[in-house]
Each structure stands twice: as C-alpha cells, then as structure tokens.
Amino acid sequence: MAGKPYVLTGTDPDKASWRVLLVPHSGAGASNGRVLSPHLPPDWLLATARLPGRESRVREPVGDLASLAADVAATARALPGTAPLLVVGVCAGAVVALEAARLLQATDPGLVAGLVAVSYWSVDRPPHTTRLLPDGDDPEELMAAVRGFGYVPEHVAEEDMARTYLPLIVADMRAVQDHRSGPDPVLTAPLLVVSGHDDPLCPPERVAGWEPFAERTRQARVPGGHMLLVERPAELAGTIAKNLDHFR
C-alpha cells in the first residue's frame, strides 16, 4: 500500500470514548473528514478512509467492490485505540462500509459496534433511476450525471473535473451501482440509516428496505438533500451522536 489508508482527527486515540471510521462518497478523499470532524463530540476520534486512487494513493487502481471493502476492513483493523468503533458510509461509501462490516463480522467479531448508512437506498433494490451513470464513456454525459448528484462543486472548472475528479467518481460509482444483496449475512452490530428529507434518491419507501439487514435497525430523517456530509455536516454528526443509545 503506497499511501496511508486513513487520516485521523479529533482526540487522542487512547482517550477516545468513540472511534468513527468514515467511508466518504464517490471520488472523495480523506480530506472530506475535515467537514465532519468539527461537529463531532470532542472526545471522539475520527478516522477518514483514504481509498485507492486518491491523494497519497493516487497511483493505486480503484478496484471493484470486493477490493474496496477489503481495504476498509483492513483500515478498521489498523486503527489505533480501543474505544467502540462506528463505521459510517456515505452514499456509495455506504455499500463499501456494509460489505466491510460483513467481512469484519466474520473475521473480527465485536470490532464494529455499529454501522451508519448515509444517503443510500437499500441494496436489495436497484437505484431510484434506471442507472446512476450512463453506459459508455462519453465525458459530457458522465459529467452531467455526476454534477447532477452534487459530487463536484459547481465552481470546479470543466477541465479540472475531466482530468482529476471524473475518472475517480465514475470508477467508484461503477464499483457499487450494480451491487444487489439480500440481508444475509445479517449484521449483529446495530445499523443506523440516515437520509435527507429532500433527497430524491432516498425516499422513505426506499430506505425502509434496510430494516432486515441488521438485528437492530433504526431510521433517522434529517433536513437536507443527498449530499448530507458536505452540505449538512452538523446535522449528520448530531444525528449520529443522538442515536448512541442504539449502539450500546
């Protein structure tokens, strides 16, 4: 592994009351943890996963869902500290986080205290639209699709997007967009599903399908749209903190 697979922010690992491993949305690097970290309780440790293809791991291929999940599972095992661990997956990162949690349940029972799936519909059903991305490699069609999801800020120039962001976002989304899974293996760790009131991809009837994926599942609806991590980090952090009783 050429680059470090996570970035730490927050309290000293040995003093943390909770540890959070954030798996961000498509195309996002570990720097995205900076938007969430200021809103978490001061005695929490945040580790943001740096997946292949970004930042110091830019030369590594993104890989398929299985390899991404194995990467996140390895990161979880390597984290410092002994406090309970929440794995938080955002949008496409929720699918990677789910499969990583399943791997860890089989190999390291008890390591994951809970899974938080943010802004993603239940993986037993297809996306709300026919496909998240158009087939083929037409750059203009792909740009229109990923901008529609809000993955790249509007101020980013088209040439910068085409060169830096687009290939990575597309690789991430294609790794998860066709993934379908039933509830088995059911998670023994509790599952919290967080979605925005105004998210067209995650209406209540689509996120309700997460219910059987864990022995205990709870739903939380918060103000905001699809990109809760970057647009509503305070609400997202507050929702996780308010639901700690679900993970005890």
PDB file of C-alpha atoms in Angstrom:
ATOM      1  CA  MET A   1       0.000   0.000   0.000  1.00  0.00           C
ATOM      2  CA  ALA A   2       1.754   3.125  -1.214  1.00  0.00           C
ATOM      3  CA  GLY A   3      -0.055   5.726   0.916  1.00  0.00           C
ATOM      4  CA  LYS A   4      -1.576   5.802   4.383  1.00  0.00           C
ATOM      5  CA  PRO A   5      -5.159   4.459   4.202  1.00  0.00           C
ATOM      6  CA  TYR A   6      -6.681   6.891   6.700  1.00  0.00           C
ATOM      7  CA  VAL A   7      -6.364  10.319   8.284  1.00  0.00           C
ATOM      8  CA  LEU A   8      -7.014  10.896  11.995  1.00  0.00           C
ATOM      9  CA  THR A   9      -8.662  13.949  13.551  1.00  0.00           C
ATOM     10  CA  GLY A  10     -10.144  14.544  16.969  1.00  0.00           C
ATOM     11  CA  THR A  11      -8.975  13.387  20.351  1.00  0.00           C
ATOM     12  CA  ASP A  12      -6.079  11.135  21.374  1.00  0.00           C
ATOM     13  CA  PRO A  13      -6.886   7.543  20.323  1.00  0.00           C
ATOM     14  CA  ASP A  14      -6.187   6.262  23.842  1.00  0.00           C
ATOM     15  CA  LYS A  15      -8.620   8.777  25.357  1.00  0.00           C
ATOM     16  CA  ALA A  16     -11.442   8.485  22.856  1.00  0.00           C
ATOM     17  CA  SER A  17     -14.887   7.430  24.038  1.00  0.00           C
ATOM     18  CA  TRP A  18     -15.882   6.525  20.469  1.00  0.00           C
ATOM     19  CA  ARG A  19     -13.999   5.940  17.229  1.00  0.00           C
ATOM     20  CA  VAL A  20     -15.593   6.696  13.849  1.00  0.00           C
ATOM     21  CA  LEU A  21     -14.325   5.322  10.535  1.00  0.00           C
ATOM     22  CA  LEU A  22     -15.778   7.472   7.754  1.00  0.00           C
ATOM     23  CA  VAL A  23     -16.047   5.995   4.257  1.00  0.00           C
ATOM     24  CA  PRO A  24     -16.899   9.034   2.099  1.00  0.00           C
ATOM     25  CA  HIS A  25     -18.891   9.330  -1.119  1.00  0.00           C
ATOM     26  CA  SER A  26     -17.701   8.592  -4.654  1.00  0.00           C
ATOM     27  CA  GLY A  27     -14.493  10.337  -5.629  1.00  0.00           C
ATOM     28  CA  ALA A  28     -13.908  11.755  -2.146  1.00  0.00           C
ATOM     29  CA  GLY A  29     -10.607  11.517  -0.321  1.00  0.00           C
ATOM     30  CA  ALA A  30      -9.701  11.541   3.342  1.00  0.00           C
ATOM     31  CA  SER A  31      -9.730  15.339   3.315  1.00  0.00           C
ATOM     32  CA  ASN A  32     -13.528  15.150   3.410  1.00  0.00           C
ATOM     33  CA  GLY A  33     -13.308  14.236   7.085  1.00  0.00           C
ATOM     34  CA  ARG A  34     -12.441  17.854   7.818  1.00  0.00           C
ATOM     35  CA  VAL A  35     -16.034  18.930   7.224  1.00  0.00           C
ATOM     36  CA  LEU A  36     -17.425  16.422   9.743  1.00  0.00           C
ATOM     37  CA  SER A  37     -14.746  16.491  12.434  1.00  0.00           C
ATOM     38  CA  PRO A  38     -15.544  19.942  13.952  1.00  0.00           C
ATOM     39  CA  HIS A  39     -19.129  18.855  14.627  1.00  0.00           C
ATOM     40  CA  LEU A  40     -18.358  15.597  16.443  1.00  0.00           C
ATOM     41  CA  PRO A  41     -18.121  15.427  20.256  1.00  0.00           C
ATOM     42  CA  PRO A  42     -14.639  16.475  21.430  1.00  0.00           C
ATOM     43  CA  ASP A  43     -13.862  13.082  22.948  1.00  0.00           C
ATOM     44  CA  TRP A  44     -14.424  11.233  19.666  1.00  0.00           C
ATOM     45  CA  LEU A  45     -11.716  10.121  17.251  1.00  0.00           C
ATOM     46  CA  LEU A  46     -12.478  10.385  13.542  1.00  0.00           C
ATOM     47  CA  ALA A  47     -10.588   8.280  11.016  1.00  0.00           C
ATOM     48  CA  THR A  48     -11.435   9.050   7.390  1.00  0.00           C
ATOM     49  CA  ALA A  49     -10.674   6.266   4.947  1.00  0.00           C
ATOM     50  CA  ARG A  50      -8.385   7.129   2.058  1.00  0.00           C
ATOM     51  CA  LEU A  51      -9.332   4.667  -0.635  1.00  0.00           C
ATOM     52  CA  PRO A  52      -7.144   3.758  -3.619  1.00  0.00           C
ATOM     53  CA  GLY A  53      -6.905   6.289  -6.432  1.00  0.00           C
ATOM     54  CA  ARG A  54      -6.893   9.475  -4.351  1.00  0.00           C
ATOM     55  CA  GLU A  55      -4.441  11.744  -2.548  1.00  0.00           C
ATOM     56  CA  SER A  56      -1.306   9.834  -1.478  1.00  0.00           C
ATOM     57  CA  ARG A  57      -2.783   6.640  -3.017  1.00  0.00           C
ATOM     58  CA  VAL A  58      -3.422   8.245  -6.389  1.00  0.00           C
ATOM     59  CA  ARG A  59      -1.322   5.692  -8.279  1.00  0.00           C
ATOM     60  CA  GLU A  60      -3.317   2.734  -6.963  1.00  0.00           C
ATOM     61  CA  PRO A  61      -6.243   1.440  -9.064  1.00  0.00           C
ATOM     62  CA  VAL A  62      -9.694   1.875  -7.514  1.00  0.00           C
ATOM     63  CA  GLY A  63     -10.666  -1.764  -7.928  1.00  0.00           C
ATOM     64  CA  ASP A  64     -14.030  -3.479  -7.561  1.00  0.00           C
ATOM     65  CA  LEU A  65     -16.391  -3.531  -4.581  1.00  0.00           C
ATOM     66  CA  ALA A  66     -14.761  -6.584  -3.021  1.00  0.00           C
ATOM     67  CA  SER A  67     -11.322  -4.983  -3.040  1.00  0.00           C
ATOM     68  CA  LEU A  68     -12.657  -1.666  -1.691  1.00  0.00           C
ATOM     69  CA  ALA A  69     -14.467  -3.459   1.139  1.00  0.00           C
ATOM     70  CA  ALA A  70     -11.333  -5.449   1.978  1.00  0.00           C
ATOM     71  CA  ASP A  71      -9.358  -2.189   2.017  1.00  0.00           C
ATOM     72  CA  VAL A  72     -11.780  -0.586   4.502  1.00  0.00           C
ATOM     73  CA  ALA A  73     -11.806  -3.712   6.664  1.00  0.00           C
ATOM     74  CA  ALA A  74      -8.010  -3.653   6.810  1.00  0.00           C
ATOM     75  CA  THR A  75      -8.135   0.024   7.758  1.00  0.00           C
ATOM     76  CA  ALA A  76     -10.570  -0.709  10.593  1.00  0.00           C
ATOM     77  CA  ARG A  77      -8.230  -3.359  11.980  1.00  0.00           C
ATOM     78  CA  ALA A  78      -5.270  -0.968  11.821  1.00  0.00           C
ATOM     79  CA  LEU A  79      -6.870   1.945  13.666  1.00  0.00           C
ATOM     80  CA  PRO A  80      -5.308   2.954  16.987  1.00  0.00           C
ATOM     81  CA  GLY A  81      -7.296   2.936  20.222  1.00  0.00           C
ATOM     82  CA  THR A  82      -9.771   0.544  21.787  1.00  0.00           C
ATOM     83  CA  ALA A  83     -12.969   2.620  22.007  1.00  0.00           C
ATOM     84  CA  PRO A  84     -16.125   1.294  20.298  1.00  0.00           C
ATOM     85  CA  LEU A  85     -15.972   1.702  16.529  1.00  0.00           C
ATOM     86  CA  LEU A  86     -18.711   3.085  14.302  1.00  0.00           C
ATOM     87  CA  VAL A  87     -18.288   2.627  10.550  1.00  0.00           C
ATOM     88  CA  VAL A  88     -20.047   5.457   8.694  1.00  0.00           C
ATOM     89  CA  GLY A  89     -20.544   5.074   4.950  1.00  0.00           C
ATOM     90  CA  VAL A  90     -21.809   7.966   2.827  1.00  0.00           C
ATOM     91  CA  CYS A  91     -23.694   7.356  -0.428  1.00  0.00           C
ATOM     92  CA  ALA A  92     -21.606   4.839  -2.432  1.00  0.00           C
ATOM     93  CA  GLY A  93     -19.403   4.577   0.644  1.00  0.00           C
ATOM     94  CA  ALA A  94     -22.374   3.036   2.470  1.00  0.00           C
ATOM     95  CA  VAL A  95     -22.208   0.000   0.191  1.00  0.00           C
ATOM     96  CA  VAL A  96     -18.461  -0.350   0.762  1.00  0.00           C
ATOM     97  CA  ALA A  97     -18.981   0.108   4.508  1.00  0.00           C
ATOM     98  CA  LEU A  98     -21.704  -2.565   4.605  1.00  0.00           C
ATOM     99  CA  GLU A  99     -19.533  -5.153   2.892  1.00  0.00           C
ATOM    100  CA  ALA A 100     -16.531  -4.205   5.050  1.00  0.00           C
ATOM    101  CA  ALA A 101     -18.656  -4.633   8.188  1.00  0.00           C
ATOM    102  CA  ARG A 102     -19.730  -8.063   6.968  1.00  0.00           C
ATOM    103  CA  LEU A 103     -16.106  -9.054   6.400  1.00  0.00           C
ATOM    104  CA  LEU A 104     -15.148  -7.855   9.871  1.00  0.00           C
ATOM    105  CA  GLN A 105     -18.075  -9.658  11.453  1.00  0.00           C
ATOM    106  CA  ALA A 106     -16.712 -12.902  10.018  1.00  0.00           C
ATOM    107  CA  THR A 107     -13.052 -12.296  10.872  1.00  0.00           C
ATOM    108  CA  ASP A 108     -13.052  -9.890  13.841  1.00  0.00           C
ATOM    109  CA  PRO A 109     -16.334 -10.325  15.742  1.00  0.00           C
ATOM    110  CA  GLY A 110     -17.103  -7.406  18.012  1.00  0.00           C
ATOM    111  CA  LEU A 111     -14.715  -4.945  16.356  1.00  0.00           C
ATOM    112  CA  VAL A 112     -17.564  -2.947  14.774  1.00  0.00           C
ATOM    113  CA  ALA A 113     -20.003  -1.549  17.340  1.00  0.00           C
ATOM    114  CA  GLY A 114     -22.323  -0.183  14.678  1.00  0.00           C
ATOM    115  CA  LEU A 115     -22.800   0.737  11.028  1.00  0.00           C
ATOM    116  CA  VAL A 116     -24.235   4.061   9.839  1.00  0.00           C
ATOM    117  CA  ALA A 117     -25.508   4.137   6.234  1.00  0.00           C
ATOM    118  CA  VAL A 118     -25.935   7.710   4.993  1.00  0.00           C
ATOM    119  CA  SER A 119     -27.798   8.797   1.836  1.00  0.00           C
ATOM    120  CA  TYR A 120     -28.176   5.410   0.191  1.00  0.00           C
ATOM    121  CA  TRP A 121     -31.158   3.242  -0.588  1.00  0.00           C
ATOM    122  CA  SER A 122     -31.382  -0.372   0.496  1.00  0.00           C
ATOM    123  CA  VAL A 123     -29.038  -2.539  -1.567  1.00  0.00           C
ATOM    124  CA  ASP A 124     -31.694  -5.184  -2.160  1.00  0.00           C
ATOM    125  CA  ARG A 125     -33.222  -2.938  -4.823  1.00  0.00           C
ATOM    126  CA  PRO A 126     -31.983  -1.011  -7.872  1.00  0.00           C
ATOM    127  CA  PRO A 127     -31.316   2.729  -7.782  1.00  0.00           C
ATOM    128  CA  HIS A 128     -34.212   5.162  -7.955  1.00  0.00           C
ATOM    129  CA  THR A 129     -33.300   5.944 -11.558  1.00  0.00           C
ATOM    130  CA  THR A 130     -32.672   3.271 -14.178  1.00  0.00           C
ATOM    131  CA  ARG A 131     -28.917   3.667 -13.773  1.00  0.00           C
ATOM    132  CA  LEU A 132     -26.767   6.060 -11.788  1.00  0.00           C
ATOM    133  CA  LEU A 133     -24.399   6.560 -14.712  1.00  0.00           C
ATOM    134  CA  PRO A 134     -24.979   6.317 -18.450  1.00  0.00           C
ATOM    135  CA  ASP A 135     -23.408   3.410 -20.256  1.00  0.00           C
ATOM    136  CA  GLY A 136     -20.315   4.226 -22.263  1.00  0.00           C
ATOM    137  CA  ASP A 137     -17.526   6.714 -21.731  1.00  0.00           C
ATOM    138  CA  ASP A 138     -18.833   9.931 -23.230  1.00  0.00           C
ATOM    139  CA  PRO A 139     -17.254  12.611 -20.977  1.00  0.00           C
ATOM    140  CA  GLU A 140     -20.071  15.130 -21.384  1.00  0.00           C
ATOM    141  CA  GLU A 141     -22.776  12.609 -20.421  1.00  0.00           C
ATOM    142  CA  LEU A 142     -20.749  11.397 -17.445  1.00  0.00           C
ATOM    143  CA  MET A 143     -20.048  14.965 -16.295  1.00  0.00           C
ATOM    144  CA  ALA A 144     -23.731  15.828 -16.444  1.00  0.00           C
ATOM    145  CA  ALA A 145     -24.607  12.763 -14.398  1.00  0.00           C
ATOM    146  CA  VAL A 146     -22.073  13.269 -11.606  1.00  0.00           C
ATOM    147  CA  ARG A 147     -22.765  17.002 -11.388  1.00  0.00           C
ATOM    148  CA  GLY A 148     -26.430  16.118 -11.010  1.00  0.00           C
ATOM    149  CA  PHE A 149     -25.608  14.167  -7.872  1.00  0.00           C
ATOM    150  CA  GLY A 150     -23.657  17.119  -6.474  1.00  0.00           C
ATOM    151  CA  TYR A 151     -20.354  15.249  -6.183  1.00  0.00           C
ATOM    152  CA  VAL A 152     -18.312  18.088  -7.655  1.00  0.00           C
ATOM    153  CA  PRO A 153     -18.786  21.741  -6.628  1.00  0.00           C
ATOM    154  CA  GLU A 154     -20.129  23.996  -9.351  1.00  0.00           C
ATOM    155  CA  HIS A 155     -17.044  26.233  -9.149  1.00  0.00           C
ATOM    156  CA  VAL A 156     -14.743  23.417 -10.298  1.00  0.00           C
ATOM    157  CA  ALA A 157     -13.716  24.051 -13.900  1.00  0.00           C
ATOM    158  CA  GLU A 158     -14.755  21.530 -16.521  1.00  0.00           C
ATOM    159  CA  GLU A 159     -11.149  20.760 -17.477  1.00  0.00           C
ATOM    160  CA  ASP A 160     -10.188  20.158 -13.841  1.00  0.00           C
ATOM    161  CA  MET A 161     -13.180  17.918 -13.370  1.00  0.00           C
ATOM    162  CA  ALA A 162     -12.416  15.906 -16.504  1.00  0.00           C
ATOM    163  CA  ARG A 163      -8.787  15.468 -15.536  1.00  0.00           C
ATOM    164  CA  THR A 164      -8.949  14.991 -11.758  1.00  0.00           C
ATOM    165  CA  TYR A 165     -12.414  14.192 -10.481  1.00  0.00           C
ATOM    166  CA  LEU A 166     -14.436  12.487 -13.180  1.00  0.00           C
ATOM    167  CA  PRO A 167     -12.431   9.253 -13.656  1.00  0.00           C
ATOM    168  CA  LEU A 168     -12.328   8.616  -9.921  1.00  0.00           C
ATOM    169  CA  ILE A 169     -16.012   9.349  -9.314  1.00  0.00           C
ATOM    170  CA  VAL A 170     -17.030   7.145 -12.227  1.00  0.00           C
ATOM    171  CA  ALA A 171     -14.810   4.282 -11.043  1.00  0.00           C
ATOM    172  CA  ASP A 172     -16.269   4.460  -7.536  1.00  0.00           C
ATOM    173  CA  MET A 173     -19.870   4.622  -8.711  1.00  0.00           C
ATOM    174  CA  ARG A 174     -19.451   1.777 -11.168  1.00  0.00           C
ATOM    175  CA  ALA A 175     -17.964  -0.361  -8.414  1.00  0.00           C
ATOM    176  CA  VAL A 176     -21.243  -0.207  -6.478  1.00  0.00           C
ATOM    177  CA  GLN A 177     -24.098   0.766  -8.796  1.00  0.00           C
ATOM    178  CA  ASP A 178     -24.984  -2.781  -9.873  1.00  0.00           C
ATOM    179  CA  HIS A 179     -24.466  -4.338  -6.452  1.00  0.00           C
ATOM    180  CA  ARG A 180     -27.508  -6.142  -5.100  1.00  0.00           C
ATOM    181  CA  SER A 181     -27.652  -8.044  -1.841  1.00  0.00           C
ATOM    182  CA  GLY A 182     -30.244  -9.566   0.415  1.00  0.00           C
ATOM    183  CA  PRO A 183     -29.989  -9.182   4.194  1.00  0.00           C
ATOM    184  CA  ASP A 184     -27.780 -12.244   4.720  1.00  0.00           C
ATOM    185  CA  PRO A 185     -25.368 -12.244   6.390  1.00  0.00           C
ATOM    186  CA  VAL A 186     -27.394 -10.162   8.836  1.00  0.00           C
ATOM    187  CA  LEU A 187     -25.277  -7.729  10.859  1.00  0.00           C
ATOM    188  CA  THR A 188     -25.103  -8.423  14.564  1.00  0.00           C
ATOM    189  CA  ALA A 189     -23.944  -4.824  15.068  1.00  0.00           C
ATOM    190  CA  PRO A 190     -26.797  -2.290  15.024  1.00  0.00           C
ATOM    191  CA  LEU A 191     -27.486  -0.325  11.837  1.00  0.00           C
ATOM    192  CA  LEU A 192     -28.489   3.359  11.710  1.00  0.00           C
ATOM    193  CA  VAL A 193     -29.810   4.613   8.361  1.00  0.00           C
ATOM    194  CA  VAL A 194     -29.639   8.395   7.867  1.00  0.00           C
ATOM    195  CA  SER A 195     -31.275  10.134   4.911  1.00  0.00           C
ATOM    196  CA  GLY A 196     -32.298  13.657   3.948  1.00  0.00           C
ATOM    197  CA  HIS A 197     -35.906  14.801   3.800  1.00  0.00           C
ATOM    198  CA  ASP A 198     -35.266  16.320   0.378  1.00  0.00           C
ATOM    199  CA  ASP A 199     -33.153  13.545  -1.129  1.00  0.00           C
ATOM    200  CA  PRO A 200     -34.914  12.300  -4.293  1.00  0.00           C
ATOM    201  CA  LEU A 201     -32.775   9.142  -4.309  1.00  0.00           C
ATOM    202  CA  CYS A 202     -33.729   8.117  -0.781  1.00  0.00           C
ATOM    203  CA  PRO A 203     -37.474   8.478  -0.185  1.00  0.00           C
ATOM    204  CA  PRO A 204     -38.777   6.643   2.919  1.00  0.00           C
ATOM    205  CA  GLU A 205     -40.025   3.629   0.985  1.00  0.00           C
ATOM    206  CA  ARG A 206     -36.556   3.009  -0.497  1.00  0.00           C
ATOM    207  CA  VAL A 207     -34.529   3.335   2.700  1.00  0.00           C
ATOM    208  CA  ALA A 208     -37.083   1.245   4.603  1.00  0.00           C
ATOM    209  CA  GLY A 209     -35.624  -1.803   2.865  1.00  0.00           C
ATOM    210  CA  TRP A 210     -32.562  -1.608   5.154  1.00  0.00           C
ATOM    211  CA  GLU A 211     -34.651  -2.891   8.079  1.00  0.00           C
ATOM    212  CA  PRO A 212     -33.749  -6.635   7.857  1.00  0.00           C
ATOM    213  CA  PHE A 213     -30.031  -6.057   7.222  1.00  0.00           C
ATOM    214  CA  ALA A 214     -29.178  -5.968  10.937  1.00  0.00           C
ATOM    215  CA  GLU A 215     -30.540  -7.484  14.105  1.00  0.00           C
ATOM    216  CA  ARG A 216     -31.377  -3.918  15.173  1.00  0.00           C
ATOM    217  CA  THR A 217     -32.045  -1.173  12.636  1.00  0.00           C
ATOM    218  CA  ARG A 218     -33.108   2.424  13.203  1.00  0.00           C
ATOM    219  CA  GLN A 219     -34.077   5.113  10.682  1.00  0.00           C
ATOM    220  CA  ALA A 220     -33.270   8.828  11.022  1.00  0.00           C
ATOM    221  CA  ARG A 221     -34.517  11.504   8.614  1.00  0.00           C
ATOM    222  CA  VAL A 222     -32.767  14.876   8.753  1.00  0.00           C
ATOM    223  CA  PRO A 223     -33.090  18.212   6.927  1.00  0.00           C
ATOM    224  CA  GLY A 224     -31.208  18.308   3.655  1.00  0.00           C
ATOM    225  CA  GLY A 225     -30.766  16.593   0.332  1.00  0.00           C
ATOM    226  CA  HIS A 226     -28.443  13.898  -0.952  1.00  0.00           C
ATOM    227  CA  MET A 227     -25.041  15.368  -0.037  1.00  0.00           C
ATOM    228  CA  LEU A 228     -25.511  15.463   3.746  1.00  0.00           C
ATOM    229  CA  LEU A 229     -21.802  15.087   4.524  1.00  0.00           C
ATOM    230  CA  VAL A 230     -20.775  18.273   2.728  1.00  0.00           C
ATOM    231  CA  GLU A 231     -23.990  20.298   2.976  1.00  0.00           C
ATOM    232  CA  ARG A 232     -25.271  19.336   6.435  1.00  0.00           C
ATOM    233  CA  PRO A 233     -22.293  18.045   8.457  1.00  0.00           C
ATOM    234  CA  ALA A 234     -23.573  19.465  11.750  1.00  0.00           C
ATOM    235  CA  GLU A 235     -26.933  17.724  11.362  1.00  0.00           C
ATOM    236  CA  LEU A 236     -25.262  14.473  10.342  1.00  0.00           C
ATOM    237  CA  ALA A 237     -22.840  14.499  13.290  1.00  0.00           C
ATOM    238  CA  GLY A 238     -25.609  15.479  15.681  1.00  0.00           C
ATOM    239  CA  THR A 239     -27.854  12.669  14.447  1.00  0.00           C
ATOM    240  CA  ILE A 240     -25.141  10.069  14.998  1.00  0.00           C
ATOM    241  CA  ALA A 241     -24.425  11.407  18.486  1.00  0.00           C
ATOM    242  CA  LYS A 242     -28.120  11.490  19.408  1.00  0.00           C
ATOM    243  CA  ASN A 243     -28.500   7.840  18.464  1.00  0.00           C
ATOM    244  CA  LEU A 244     -25.611   6.416  20.502  1.00  0.00           C
ATOM    245  CA  ASP A 245     -28.102   4.532  22.664  1.00  0.00           C
ATOM    246  CA  HIS A 246     -28.829   2.395  19.590  1.00  0.00           C
ATOM    247  CA  PHE A 247     -25.230   1.115  19.583  1.00  0.00           C
ATOM    248  CA  ARG A 248     -24.873   0.295  23.270  1.00  0.00           C
TER     249      ARG A 248
END
